[in-house]
Coordinates of C-alpha atoms and ligand atoms in Angstrom, one line a residue:
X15 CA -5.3 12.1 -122.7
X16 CA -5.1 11.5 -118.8
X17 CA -8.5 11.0 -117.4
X18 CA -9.5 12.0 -114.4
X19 CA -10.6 9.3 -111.7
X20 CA -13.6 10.0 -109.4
X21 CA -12.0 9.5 -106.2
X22 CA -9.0 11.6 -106.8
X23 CA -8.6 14.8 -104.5
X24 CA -8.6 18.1 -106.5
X25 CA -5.0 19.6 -105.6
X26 CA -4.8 22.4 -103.4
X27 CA -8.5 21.5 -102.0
X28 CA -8.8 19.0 -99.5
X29 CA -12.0 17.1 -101.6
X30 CA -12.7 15.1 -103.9
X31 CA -14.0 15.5 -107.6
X32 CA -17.2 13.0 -106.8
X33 CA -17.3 14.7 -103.4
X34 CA -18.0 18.1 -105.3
X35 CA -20.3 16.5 -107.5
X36 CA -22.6 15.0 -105.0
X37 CA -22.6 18.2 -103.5
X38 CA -23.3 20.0 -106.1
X39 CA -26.6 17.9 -106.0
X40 CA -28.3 19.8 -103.2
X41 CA -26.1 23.0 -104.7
X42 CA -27.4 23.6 -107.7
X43 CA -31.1 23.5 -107.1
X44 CA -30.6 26.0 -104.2
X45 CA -28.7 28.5 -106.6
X46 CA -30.4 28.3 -109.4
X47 CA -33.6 29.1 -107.3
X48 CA -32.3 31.9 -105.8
X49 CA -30.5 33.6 -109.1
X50 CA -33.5 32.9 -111.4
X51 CA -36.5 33.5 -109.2
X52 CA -35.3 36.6 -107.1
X53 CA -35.5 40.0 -108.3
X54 CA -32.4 40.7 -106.0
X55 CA -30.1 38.1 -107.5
X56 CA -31.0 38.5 -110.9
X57 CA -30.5 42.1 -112.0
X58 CA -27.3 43.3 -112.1
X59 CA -26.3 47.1 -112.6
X60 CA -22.5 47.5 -114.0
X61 CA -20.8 49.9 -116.2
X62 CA -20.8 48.0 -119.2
X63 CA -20.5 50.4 -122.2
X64 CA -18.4 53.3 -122.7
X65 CA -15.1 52.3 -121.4
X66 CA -12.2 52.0 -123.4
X67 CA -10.3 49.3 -122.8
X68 CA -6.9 50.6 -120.8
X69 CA -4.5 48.6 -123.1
X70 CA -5.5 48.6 -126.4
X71 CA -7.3 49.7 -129.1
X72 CA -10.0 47.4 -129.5
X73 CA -12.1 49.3 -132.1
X74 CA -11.3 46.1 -134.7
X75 CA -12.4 43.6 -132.4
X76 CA -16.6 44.4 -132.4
X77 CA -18.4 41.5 -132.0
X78 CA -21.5 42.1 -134.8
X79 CA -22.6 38.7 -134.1
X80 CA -26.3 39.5 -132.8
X81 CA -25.4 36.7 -130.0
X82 CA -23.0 39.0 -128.4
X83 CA -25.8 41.9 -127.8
X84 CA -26.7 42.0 -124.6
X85 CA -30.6 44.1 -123.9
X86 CA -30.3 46.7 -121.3
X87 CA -33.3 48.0 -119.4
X88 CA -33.6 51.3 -120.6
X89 CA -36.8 51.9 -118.9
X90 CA -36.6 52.9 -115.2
X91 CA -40.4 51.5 -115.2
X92 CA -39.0 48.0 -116.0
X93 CA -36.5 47.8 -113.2
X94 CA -37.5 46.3 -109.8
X95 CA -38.0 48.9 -107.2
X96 CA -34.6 47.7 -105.4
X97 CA -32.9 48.5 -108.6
X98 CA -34.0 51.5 -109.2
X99 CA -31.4 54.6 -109.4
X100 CA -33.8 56.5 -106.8
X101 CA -34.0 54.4 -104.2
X102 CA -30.4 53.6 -104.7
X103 CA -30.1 57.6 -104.1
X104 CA -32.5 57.2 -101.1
X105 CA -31.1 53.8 -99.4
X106 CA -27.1 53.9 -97.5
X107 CA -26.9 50.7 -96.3
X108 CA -24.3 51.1 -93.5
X109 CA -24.7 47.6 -92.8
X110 CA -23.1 46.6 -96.0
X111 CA -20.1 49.6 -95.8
X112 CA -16.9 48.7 -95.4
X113 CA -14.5 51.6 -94.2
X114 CA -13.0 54.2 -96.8
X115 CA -9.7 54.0 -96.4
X116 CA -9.5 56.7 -94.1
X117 CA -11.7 55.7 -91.7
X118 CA -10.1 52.0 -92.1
X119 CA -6.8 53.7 -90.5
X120 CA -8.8 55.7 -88.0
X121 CA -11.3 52.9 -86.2
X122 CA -10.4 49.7 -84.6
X123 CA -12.0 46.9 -86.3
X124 CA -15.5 45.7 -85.6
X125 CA -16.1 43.0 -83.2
X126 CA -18.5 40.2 -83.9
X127 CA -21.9 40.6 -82.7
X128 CA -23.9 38.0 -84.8
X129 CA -25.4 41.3 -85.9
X130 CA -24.0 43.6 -88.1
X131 CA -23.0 45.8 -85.2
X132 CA -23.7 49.2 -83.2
X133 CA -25.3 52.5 -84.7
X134 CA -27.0 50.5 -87.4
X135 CA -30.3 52.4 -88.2
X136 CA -30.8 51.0 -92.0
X137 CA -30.5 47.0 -92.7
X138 CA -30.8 46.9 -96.8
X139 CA -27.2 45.7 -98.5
X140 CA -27.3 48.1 -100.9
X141 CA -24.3 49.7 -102.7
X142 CA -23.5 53.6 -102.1
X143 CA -21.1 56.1 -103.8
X144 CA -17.5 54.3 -102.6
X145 CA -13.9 55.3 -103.7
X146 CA -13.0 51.4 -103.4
X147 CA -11.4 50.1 -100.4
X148 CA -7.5 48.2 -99.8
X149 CA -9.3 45.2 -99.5
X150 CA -10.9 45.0 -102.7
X151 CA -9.6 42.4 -105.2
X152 CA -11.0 44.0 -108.4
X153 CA -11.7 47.5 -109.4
X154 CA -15.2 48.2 -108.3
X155 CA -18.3 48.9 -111.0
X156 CA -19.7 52.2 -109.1
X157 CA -23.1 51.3 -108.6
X158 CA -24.1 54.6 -106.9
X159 CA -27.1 56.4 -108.5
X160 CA -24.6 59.2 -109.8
X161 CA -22.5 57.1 -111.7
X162 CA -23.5 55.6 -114.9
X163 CA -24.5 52.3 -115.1
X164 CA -26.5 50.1 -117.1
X165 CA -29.5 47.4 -115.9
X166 CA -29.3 44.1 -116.8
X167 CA -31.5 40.8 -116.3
X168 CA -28.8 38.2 -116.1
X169 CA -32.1 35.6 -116.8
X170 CA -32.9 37.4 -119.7
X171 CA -29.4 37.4 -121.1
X172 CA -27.6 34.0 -120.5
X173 CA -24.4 32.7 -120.6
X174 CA -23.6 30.9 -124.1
X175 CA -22.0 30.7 -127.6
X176 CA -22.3 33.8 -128.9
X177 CA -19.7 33.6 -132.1
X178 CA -17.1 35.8 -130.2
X179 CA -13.6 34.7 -131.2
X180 CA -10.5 35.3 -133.2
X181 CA -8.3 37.8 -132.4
X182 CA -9.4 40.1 -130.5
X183 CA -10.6 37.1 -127.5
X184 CA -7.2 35.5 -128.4
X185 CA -5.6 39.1 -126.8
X186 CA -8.1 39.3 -123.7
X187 CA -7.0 35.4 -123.3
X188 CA -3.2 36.5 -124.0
X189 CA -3.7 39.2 -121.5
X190 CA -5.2 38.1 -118.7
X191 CA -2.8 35.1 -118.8
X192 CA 0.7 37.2 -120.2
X193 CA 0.3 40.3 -117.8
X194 CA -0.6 39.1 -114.6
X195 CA 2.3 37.4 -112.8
X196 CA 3.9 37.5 -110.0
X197 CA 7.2 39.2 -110.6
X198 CA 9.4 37.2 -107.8
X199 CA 9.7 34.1 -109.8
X200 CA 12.0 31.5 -108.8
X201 CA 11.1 29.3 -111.8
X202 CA 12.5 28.1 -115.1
X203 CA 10.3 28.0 -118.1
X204 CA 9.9 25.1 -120.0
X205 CA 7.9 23.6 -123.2
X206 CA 4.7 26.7 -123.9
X207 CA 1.1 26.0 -123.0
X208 CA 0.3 27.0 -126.9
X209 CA -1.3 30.1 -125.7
X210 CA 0.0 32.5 -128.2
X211 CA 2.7 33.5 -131.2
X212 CA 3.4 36.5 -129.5
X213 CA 7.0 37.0 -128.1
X214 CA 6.8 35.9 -124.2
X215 CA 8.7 37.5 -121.7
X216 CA 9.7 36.8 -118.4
X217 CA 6.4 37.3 -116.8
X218 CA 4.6 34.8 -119.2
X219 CA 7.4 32.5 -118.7
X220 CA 6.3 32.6 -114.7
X221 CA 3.1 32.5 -115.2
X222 CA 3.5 29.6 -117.6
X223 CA 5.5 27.9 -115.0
X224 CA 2.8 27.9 -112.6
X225 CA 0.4 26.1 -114.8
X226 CA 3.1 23.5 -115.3
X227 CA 3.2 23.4 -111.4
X228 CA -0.6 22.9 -111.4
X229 CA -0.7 20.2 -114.2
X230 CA 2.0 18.4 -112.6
X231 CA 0.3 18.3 -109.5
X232 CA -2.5 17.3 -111.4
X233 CA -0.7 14.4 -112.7
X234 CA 0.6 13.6 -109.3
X235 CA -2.8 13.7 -107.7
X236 CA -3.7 11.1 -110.5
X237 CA -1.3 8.3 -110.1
X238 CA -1.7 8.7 -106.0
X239 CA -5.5 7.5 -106.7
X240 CA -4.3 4.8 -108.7
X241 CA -1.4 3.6 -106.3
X242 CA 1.4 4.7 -107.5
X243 CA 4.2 6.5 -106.2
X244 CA 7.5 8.3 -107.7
X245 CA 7.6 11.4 -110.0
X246 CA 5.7 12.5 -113.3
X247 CA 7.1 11.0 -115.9
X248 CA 9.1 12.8 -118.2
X249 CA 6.9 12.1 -120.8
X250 CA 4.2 15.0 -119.8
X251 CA 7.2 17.5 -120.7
X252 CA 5.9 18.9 -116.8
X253 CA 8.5 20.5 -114.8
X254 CA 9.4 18.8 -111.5
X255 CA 10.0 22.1 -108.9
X256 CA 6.8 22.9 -106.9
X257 CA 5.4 26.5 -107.5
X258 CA 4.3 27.9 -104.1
X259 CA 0.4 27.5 -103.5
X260 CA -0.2 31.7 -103.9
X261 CA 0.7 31.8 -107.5
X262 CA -0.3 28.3 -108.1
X263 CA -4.2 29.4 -106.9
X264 CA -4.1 32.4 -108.8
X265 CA -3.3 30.9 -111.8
X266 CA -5.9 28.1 -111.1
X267 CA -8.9 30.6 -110.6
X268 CA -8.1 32.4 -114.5
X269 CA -7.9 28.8 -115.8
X270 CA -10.7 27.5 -113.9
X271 CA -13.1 30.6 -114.7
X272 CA -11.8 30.5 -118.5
X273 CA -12.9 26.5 -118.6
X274 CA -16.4 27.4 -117.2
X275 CA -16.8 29.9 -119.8
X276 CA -15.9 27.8 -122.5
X277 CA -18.1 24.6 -120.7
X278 CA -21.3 27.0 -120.9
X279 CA -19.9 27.7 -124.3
X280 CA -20.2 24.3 -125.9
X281 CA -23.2 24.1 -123.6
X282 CA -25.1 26.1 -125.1
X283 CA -23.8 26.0 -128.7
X284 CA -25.4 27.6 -131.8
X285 CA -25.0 25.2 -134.8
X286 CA -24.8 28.1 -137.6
X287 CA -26.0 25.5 -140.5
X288 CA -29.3 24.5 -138.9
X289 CA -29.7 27.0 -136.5
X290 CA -30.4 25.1 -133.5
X291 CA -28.5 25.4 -130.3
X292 CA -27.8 22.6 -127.9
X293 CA -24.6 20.3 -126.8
X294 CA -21.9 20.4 -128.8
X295 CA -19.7 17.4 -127.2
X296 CA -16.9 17.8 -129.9
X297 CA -16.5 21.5 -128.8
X298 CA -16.2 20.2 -124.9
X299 CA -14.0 17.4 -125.9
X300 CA -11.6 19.5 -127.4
X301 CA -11.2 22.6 -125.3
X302 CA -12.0 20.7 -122.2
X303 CA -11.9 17.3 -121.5
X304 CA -8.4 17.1 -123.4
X305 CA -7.7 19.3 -120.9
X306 CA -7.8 17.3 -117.3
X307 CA -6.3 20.3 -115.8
X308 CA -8.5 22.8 -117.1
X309 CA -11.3 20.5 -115.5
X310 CA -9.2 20.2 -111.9
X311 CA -8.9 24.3 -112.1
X312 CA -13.2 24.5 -112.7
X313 CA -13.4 22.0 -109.6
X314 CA -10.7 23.9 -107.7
X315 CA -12.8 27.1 -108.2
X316 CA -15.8 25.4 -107.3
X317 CA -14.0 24.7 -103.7
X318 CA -13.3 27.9 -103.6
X319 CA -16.2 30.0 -104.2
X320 CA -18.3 26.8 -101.6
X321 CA -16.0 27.9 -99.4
X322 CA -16.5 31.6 -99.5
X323 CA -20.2 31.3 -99.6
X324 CA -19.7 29.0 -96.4
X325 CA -17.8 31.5 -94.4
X326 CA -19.6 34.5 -95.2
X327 CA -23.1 32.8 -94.9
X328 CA -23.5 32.7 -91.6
X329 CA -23.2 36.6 -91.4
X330 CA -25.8 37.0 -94.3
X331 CA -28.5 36.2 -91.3
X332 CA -27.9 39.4 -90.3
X333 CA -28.5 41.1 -93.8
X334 CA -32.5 42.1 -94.8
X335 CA -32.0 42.1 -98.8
X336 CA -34.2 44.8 -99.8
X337 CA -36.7 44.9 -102.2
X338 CA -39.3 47.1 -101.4
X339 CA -41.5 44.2 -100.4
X340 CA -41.2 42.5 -96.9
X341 CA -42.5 39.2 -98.4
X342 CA -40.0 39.3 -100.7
X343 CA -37.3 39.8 -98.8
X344 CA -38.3 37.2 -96.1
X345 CA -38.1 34.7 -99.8
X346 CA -34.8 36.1 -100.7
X347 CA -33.6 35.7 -97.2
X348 CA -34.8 32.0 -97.3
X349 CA -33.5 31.2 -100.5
X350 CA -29.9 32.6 -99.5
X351 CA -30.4 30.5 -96.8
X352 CA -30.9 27.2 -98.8
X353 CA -27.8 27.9 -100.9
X354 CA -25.9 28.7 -97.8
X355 CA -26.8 25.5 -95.8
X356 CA -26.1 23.2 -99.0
X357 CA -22.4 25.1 -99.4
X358 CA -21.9 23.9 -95.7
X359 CA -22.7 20.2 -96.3
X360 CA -18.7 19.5 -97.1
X361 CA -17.4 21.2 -94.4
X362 CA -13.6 20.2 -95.7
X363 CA -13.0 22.0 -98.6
X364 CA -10.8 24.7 -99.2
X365 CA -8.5 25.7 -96.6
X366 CA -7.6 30.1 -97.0
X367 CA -5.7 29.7 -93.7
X368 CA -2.3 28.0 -94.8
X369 CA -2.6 30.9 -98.1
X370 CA 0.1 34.0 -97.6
X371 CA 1.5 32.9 -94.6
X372 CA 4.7 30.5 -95.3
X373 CA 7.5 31.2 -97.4
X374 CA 7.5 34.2 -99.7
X375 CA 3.5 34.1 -99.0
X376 CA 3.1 36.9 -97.1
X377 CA 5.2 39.1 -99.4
X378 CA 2.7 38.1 -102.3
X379 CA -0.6 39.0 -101.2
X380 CA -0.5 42.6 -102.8
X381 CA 1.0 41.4 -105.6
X382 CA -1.9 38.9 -105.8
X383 CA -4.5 41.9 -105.5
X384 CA -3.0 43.7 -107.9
X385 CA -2.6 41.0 -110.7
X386 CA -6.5 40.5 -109.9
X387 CA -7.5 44.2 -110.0
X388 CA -5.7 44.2 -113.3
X389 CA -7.5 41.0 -114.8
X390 CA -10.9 42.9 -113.3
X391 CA -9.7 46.1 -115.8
X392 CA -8.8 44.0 -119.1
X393 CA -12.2 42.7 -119.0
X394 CA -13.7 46.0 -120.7
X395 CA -11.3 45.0 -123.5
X396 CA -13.6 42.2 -124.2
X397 CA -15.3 43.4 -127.4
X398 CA -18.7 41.5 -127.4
X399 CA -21.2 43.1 -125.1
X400 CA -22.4 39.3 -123.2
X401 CA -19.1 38.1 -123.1
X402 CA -18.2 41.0 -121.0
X403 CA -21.1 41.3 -118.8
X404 CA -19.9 37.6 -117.9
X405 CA -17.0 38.4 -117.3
X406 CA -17.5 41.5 -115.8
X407 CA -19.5 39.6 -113.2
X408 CA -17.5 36.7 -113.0
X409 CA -14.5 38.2 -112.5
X410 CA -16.4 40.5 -109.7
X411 CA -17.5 37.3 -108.3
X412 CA -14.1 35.7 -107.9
X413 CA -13.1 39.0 -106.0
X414 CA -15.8 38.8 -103.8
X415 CA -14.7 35.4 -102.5
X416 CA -11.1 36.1 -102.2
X417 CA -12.2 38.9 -100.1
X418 CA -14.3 36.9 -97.8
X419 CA -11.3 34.5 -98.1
X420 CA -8.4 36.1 -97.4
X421 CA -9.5 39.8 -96.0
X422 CA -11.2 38.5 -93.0
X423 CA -9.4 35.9 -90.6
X424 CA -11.0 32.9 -89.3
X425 CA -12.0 33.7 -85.9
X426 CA -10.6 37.6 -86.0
X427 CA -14.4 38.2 -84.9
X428 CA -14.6 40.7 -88.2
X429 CA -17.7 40.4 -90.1
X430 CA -16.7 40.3 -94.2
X431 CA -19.0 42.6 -95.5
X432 CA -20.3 43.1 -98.5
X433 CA -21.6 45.2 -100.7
X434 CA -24.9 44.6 -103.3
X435 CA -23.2 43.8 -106.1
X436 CA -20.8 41.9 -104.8
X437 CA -23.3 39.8 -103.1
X438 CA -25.3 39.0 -106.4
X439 CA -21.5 38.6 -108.1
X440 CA -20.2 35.9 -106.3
X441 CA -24.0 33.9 -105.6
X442 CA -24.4 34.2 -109.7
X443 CA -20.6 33.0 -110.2
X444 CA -21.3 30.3 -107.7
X445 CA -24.9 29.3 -110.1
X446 CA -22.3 29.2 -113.2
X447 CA -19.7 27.0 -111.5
X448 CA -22.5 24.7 -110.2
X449 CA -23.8 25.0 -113.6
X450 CA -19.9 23.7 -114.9
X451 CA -19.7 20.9 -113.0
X452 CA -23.2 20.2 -113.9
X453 CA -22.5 20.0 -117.3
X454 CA -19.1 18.0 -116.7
X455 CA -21.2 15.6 -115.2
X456 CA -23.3 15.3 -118.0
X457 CA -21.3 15.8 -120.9
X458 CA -19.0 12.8 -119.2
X459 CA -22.4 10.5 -119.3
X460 CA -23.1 11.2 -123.3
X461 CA -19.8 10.7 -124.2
X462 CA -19.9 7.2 -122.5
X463 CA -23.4 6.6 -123.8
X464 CA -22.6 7.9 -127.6
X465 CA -19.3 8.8 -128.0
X466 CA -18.3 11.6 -129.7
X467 CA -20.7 12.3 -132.1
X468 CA -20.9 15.4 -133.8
Ligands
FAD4 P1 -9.7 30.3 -126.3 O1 -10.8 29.9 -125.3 O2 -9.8 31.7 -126.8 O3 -8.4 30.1 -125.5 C1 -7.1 30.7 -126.0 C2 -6.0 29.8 -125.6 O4 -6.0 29.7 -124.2 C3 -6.1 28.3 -126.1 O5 -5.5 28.2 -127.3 C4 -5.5 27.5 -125.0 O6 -4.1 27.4 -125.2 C5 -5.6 28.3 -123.7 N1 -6.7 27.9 -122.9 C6 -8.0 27.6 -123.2 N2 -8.6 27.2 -122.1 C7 -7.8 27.3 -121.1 C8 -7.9 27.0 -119.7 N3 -9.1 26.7 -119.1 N4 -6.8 27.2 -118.9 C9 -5.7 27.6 -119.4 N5 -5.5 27.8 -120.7 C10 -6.5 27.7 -121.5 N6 -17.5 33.2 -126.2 C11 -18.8 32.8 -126.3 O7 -19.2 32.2 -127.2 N7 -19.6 33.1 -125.2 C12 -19.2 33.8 -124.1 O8 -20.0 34.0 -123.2 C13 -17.8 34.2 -124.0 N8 -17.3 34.8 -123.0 C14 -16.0 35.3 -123.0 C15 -15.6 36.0 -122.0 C16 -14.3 36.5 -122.0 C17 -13.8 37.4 -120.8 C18 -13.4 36.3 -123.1 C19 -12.0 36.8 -123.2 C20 -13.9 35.5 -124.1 C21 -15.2 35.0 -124.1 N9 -15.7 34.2 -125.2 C22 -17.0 33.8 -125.2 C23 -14.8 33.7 -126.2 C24 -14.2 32.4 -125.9 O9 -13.7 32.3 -124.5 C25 -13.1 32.0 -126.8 O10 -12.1 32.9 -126.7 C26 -13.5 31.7 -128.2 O11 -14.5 30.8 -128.3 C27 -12.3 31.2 -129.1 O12 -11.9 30.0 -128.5 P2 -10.5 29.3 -128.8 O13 -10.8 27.8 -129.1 O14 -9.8 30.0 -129.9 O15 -9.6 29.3 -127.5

């Protein structure tokens, strides 16, 4: 299979993979500080049971597998004060409020005041009772203390194999992949990605078209660090018309989050004969390294999300993340802080700027909110309880950084606010994509010390 070479730039990034990997250095430590060690940034409340998923009947699909249970806090006791359903009643947060809809219509935008602006009498970023806003890229998990949510330590309940597969993953996969394209397409369809036996129609066909953009420039980006010029070789089976760069980046943030999951996945792996978990390099090997492309869309993502955290870290300055203790929040501060001021250290990354403005761009960015919203609702069709809170979060993450990225112009003086859980979304997305590359980085060094073994 086509390796990837160190020095090569990630397409659609302006980096390089080693580049991201040294950074990653003085990332990782920051994050995983601040997600395991914080009260704030590791409890999560979301809606995760009783939903039906919107597009099927999923009843079949129950993941039994102990592995996939995730344990709630059921006791109000248990929860940090910040968490707590009654002080989320007490607290409103204007600071972290973005306009209803209405109001969005009504009042000019904010200027920016390296503060987070007039009238504000309340500095916690907390989440209140909101009907969603245009801006949103995913459907939002009402955290207010009416709705019903449940509590969950994301320490206590980790990322990692938990046994869920088969069918009823294969249609989430299908889904999220099948349903959520961009319906302009000026594209042919070509050889499948092996994705599914279902029929595919024209949507899948675009959506399949755009990975083929992505692999070939994938391909390109390869014999460019090697010196060598001219187009793919037929051989790959790739298609040779460019996809334009808004369907191409969505279709590389799916791929990229689905090759994280599956990279904590054989991370993390339960060997059901002896019990034990650990690496399972065969696993990586063969749903990711085979897969150079699946590793460029994880790296890709990994520009992307740096660069959010970037561009909306200078605001968080402003925010106080509450936690009913003031020397707490001074440490949560700091530790945002740390993660912030390693994001920055490759200040090249990921330019949002040249993204819905050439072409058919502009015409595409609802259509991109929408497909994302959508992939945001077929995760509660994801039958095993972890897997979903993952993705859940994940998923909440990713639209949390295309908000910062492309709701909020460079140097429009707006301030992209957030709310709570978005905040703890994308910093715990950005832990599990520093956590990918991580284990790319290592995975890479046993197969080259041992081969692969097991
Ligand atoms: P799958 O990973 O199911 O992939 C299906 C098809 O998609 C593959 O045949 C391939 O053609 C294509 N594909 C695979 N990777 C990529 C990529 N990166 N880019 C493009 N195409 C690709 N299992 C756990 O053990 N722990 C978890 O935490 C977990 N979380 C999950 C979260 C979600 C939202 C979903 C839908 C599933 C989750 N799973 C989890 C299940 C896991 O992702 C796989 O579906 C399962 O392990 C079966 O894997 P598979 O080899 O059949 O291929």
């Amino acid at each position: 299979s086509r390796q990837i070479t160190p020095h090569a730039i990630v397409s659609d990034a302006c980096v390089s993979y080693d580049s991201l990997e040294k950074l990653n250095q003085n990332v990782k430590p920051a994050v995983d500080d601040l997600t395991h060690t914080t009260d704030y940034f590791s409890y999560y409340r979301l809606g995760l049971f009783g939903r039906t998923c919107p597009f099927w009947n999923d009843d079949s699909g129950l993941c039994g597998n102990i592995a996939c249970a995730v344990s709630t806090i059921e006791d109000e006791a248990d929860i940090p004060l910040v968490w707590r359903a009654e002080e989320l009643s007490k607290l409103e947060g204007p600071k972290a409020e973005h306009p209803g809809r209405k109001a969005q219509k009504e009042r000019p935008q904010r200027p920016l005041q390296g503060s987070l602006g007039e009238n504000v009498g309340e500095s916690c970023v907390v989440d209140y009772d909101d009907e969603g806003d245009d801006r949103d890229y995913c459907v939002p998990d009402d955290e207010s203390a009416s709705a019903k949510g449940d509590y969950v330590s994301l320490v206590a309940n980790p990322e990692r194999f938990t046994g869920y597969g088969g069918k009823s993953a294969q249609m989430v996969w299908d889904a999220i992949y099948r349903h959520n394209c961009f319906k302009k397409s000026s594209f042919p369809h070509s050889a499948g990605l092996g994705m599914s036996s279902v029929a595919r129609g024209p949507a899948e066909q675009d959506f399949r078209a755009v990975l083929q953009s992505a692999e070939r420039q994938q391909v390109l980006d390869q014999q460019r660090s090697q010196g060598i010029e001219g187009p793919v070789p037929s051989s790959t089976g790739l298609e040779y018309e460019d996809e334009c760069l808004e369907k191409r980046v969505f279709f590389r943030v799916v791929s990229g989050m689905h090759a994280s999951i599956n990279t904590h996945i054989c991370w993390d792996y339960l060997n059901k004969m002896t019990g034990e978990r650990g690496r399972n390099i065969s696993c990586y090997v063969e749903r990711v390294q085979s897969h150079p492309e699946r590793i460029a869309n994880l790296y890709f993502n990994y520009a992307l999300v740096t660069r959010a955290v970037a561009k909306i870290g200078p605001h968080l300055q402003a925010y106080t993340f509450c936690t009913g203790d003031r020397d707490q929040d001074a440490a949560t501060k700091a530790k945002v802080a740390a993660v912030v001021d390693a994001s920055l250290k490759q200040p090249e990354i990921f330019d949002e700027s040249l993204m819905f403005k050439n072409g058919e761009g502009p015409s595409l960015k609802q259509e991109f909110k929408d497909n994302f919203r959508n992939i945001s609702r077929i995760m509660d069709c994801t039958s095993c309880d972890k897997c979903r809170l993952w993705g859940k979060l994940q998923v909440a993450g990713y639209g949390a950084a295309l908000k910062v990225l492309f709701e909020f112009d460079n140097g429009s003086g707006e301030i992209p606010l957030l709310k709570r859980t978005e905040l703890v979304a994308l910093f715990n997305l950005y832990a599990r994509l520093s956590n990918s590359v991580d284990a790319v980085t290592q995975f890479r060094d046993l197969i080259e010390t041992h081969g692969v073994t097991d």
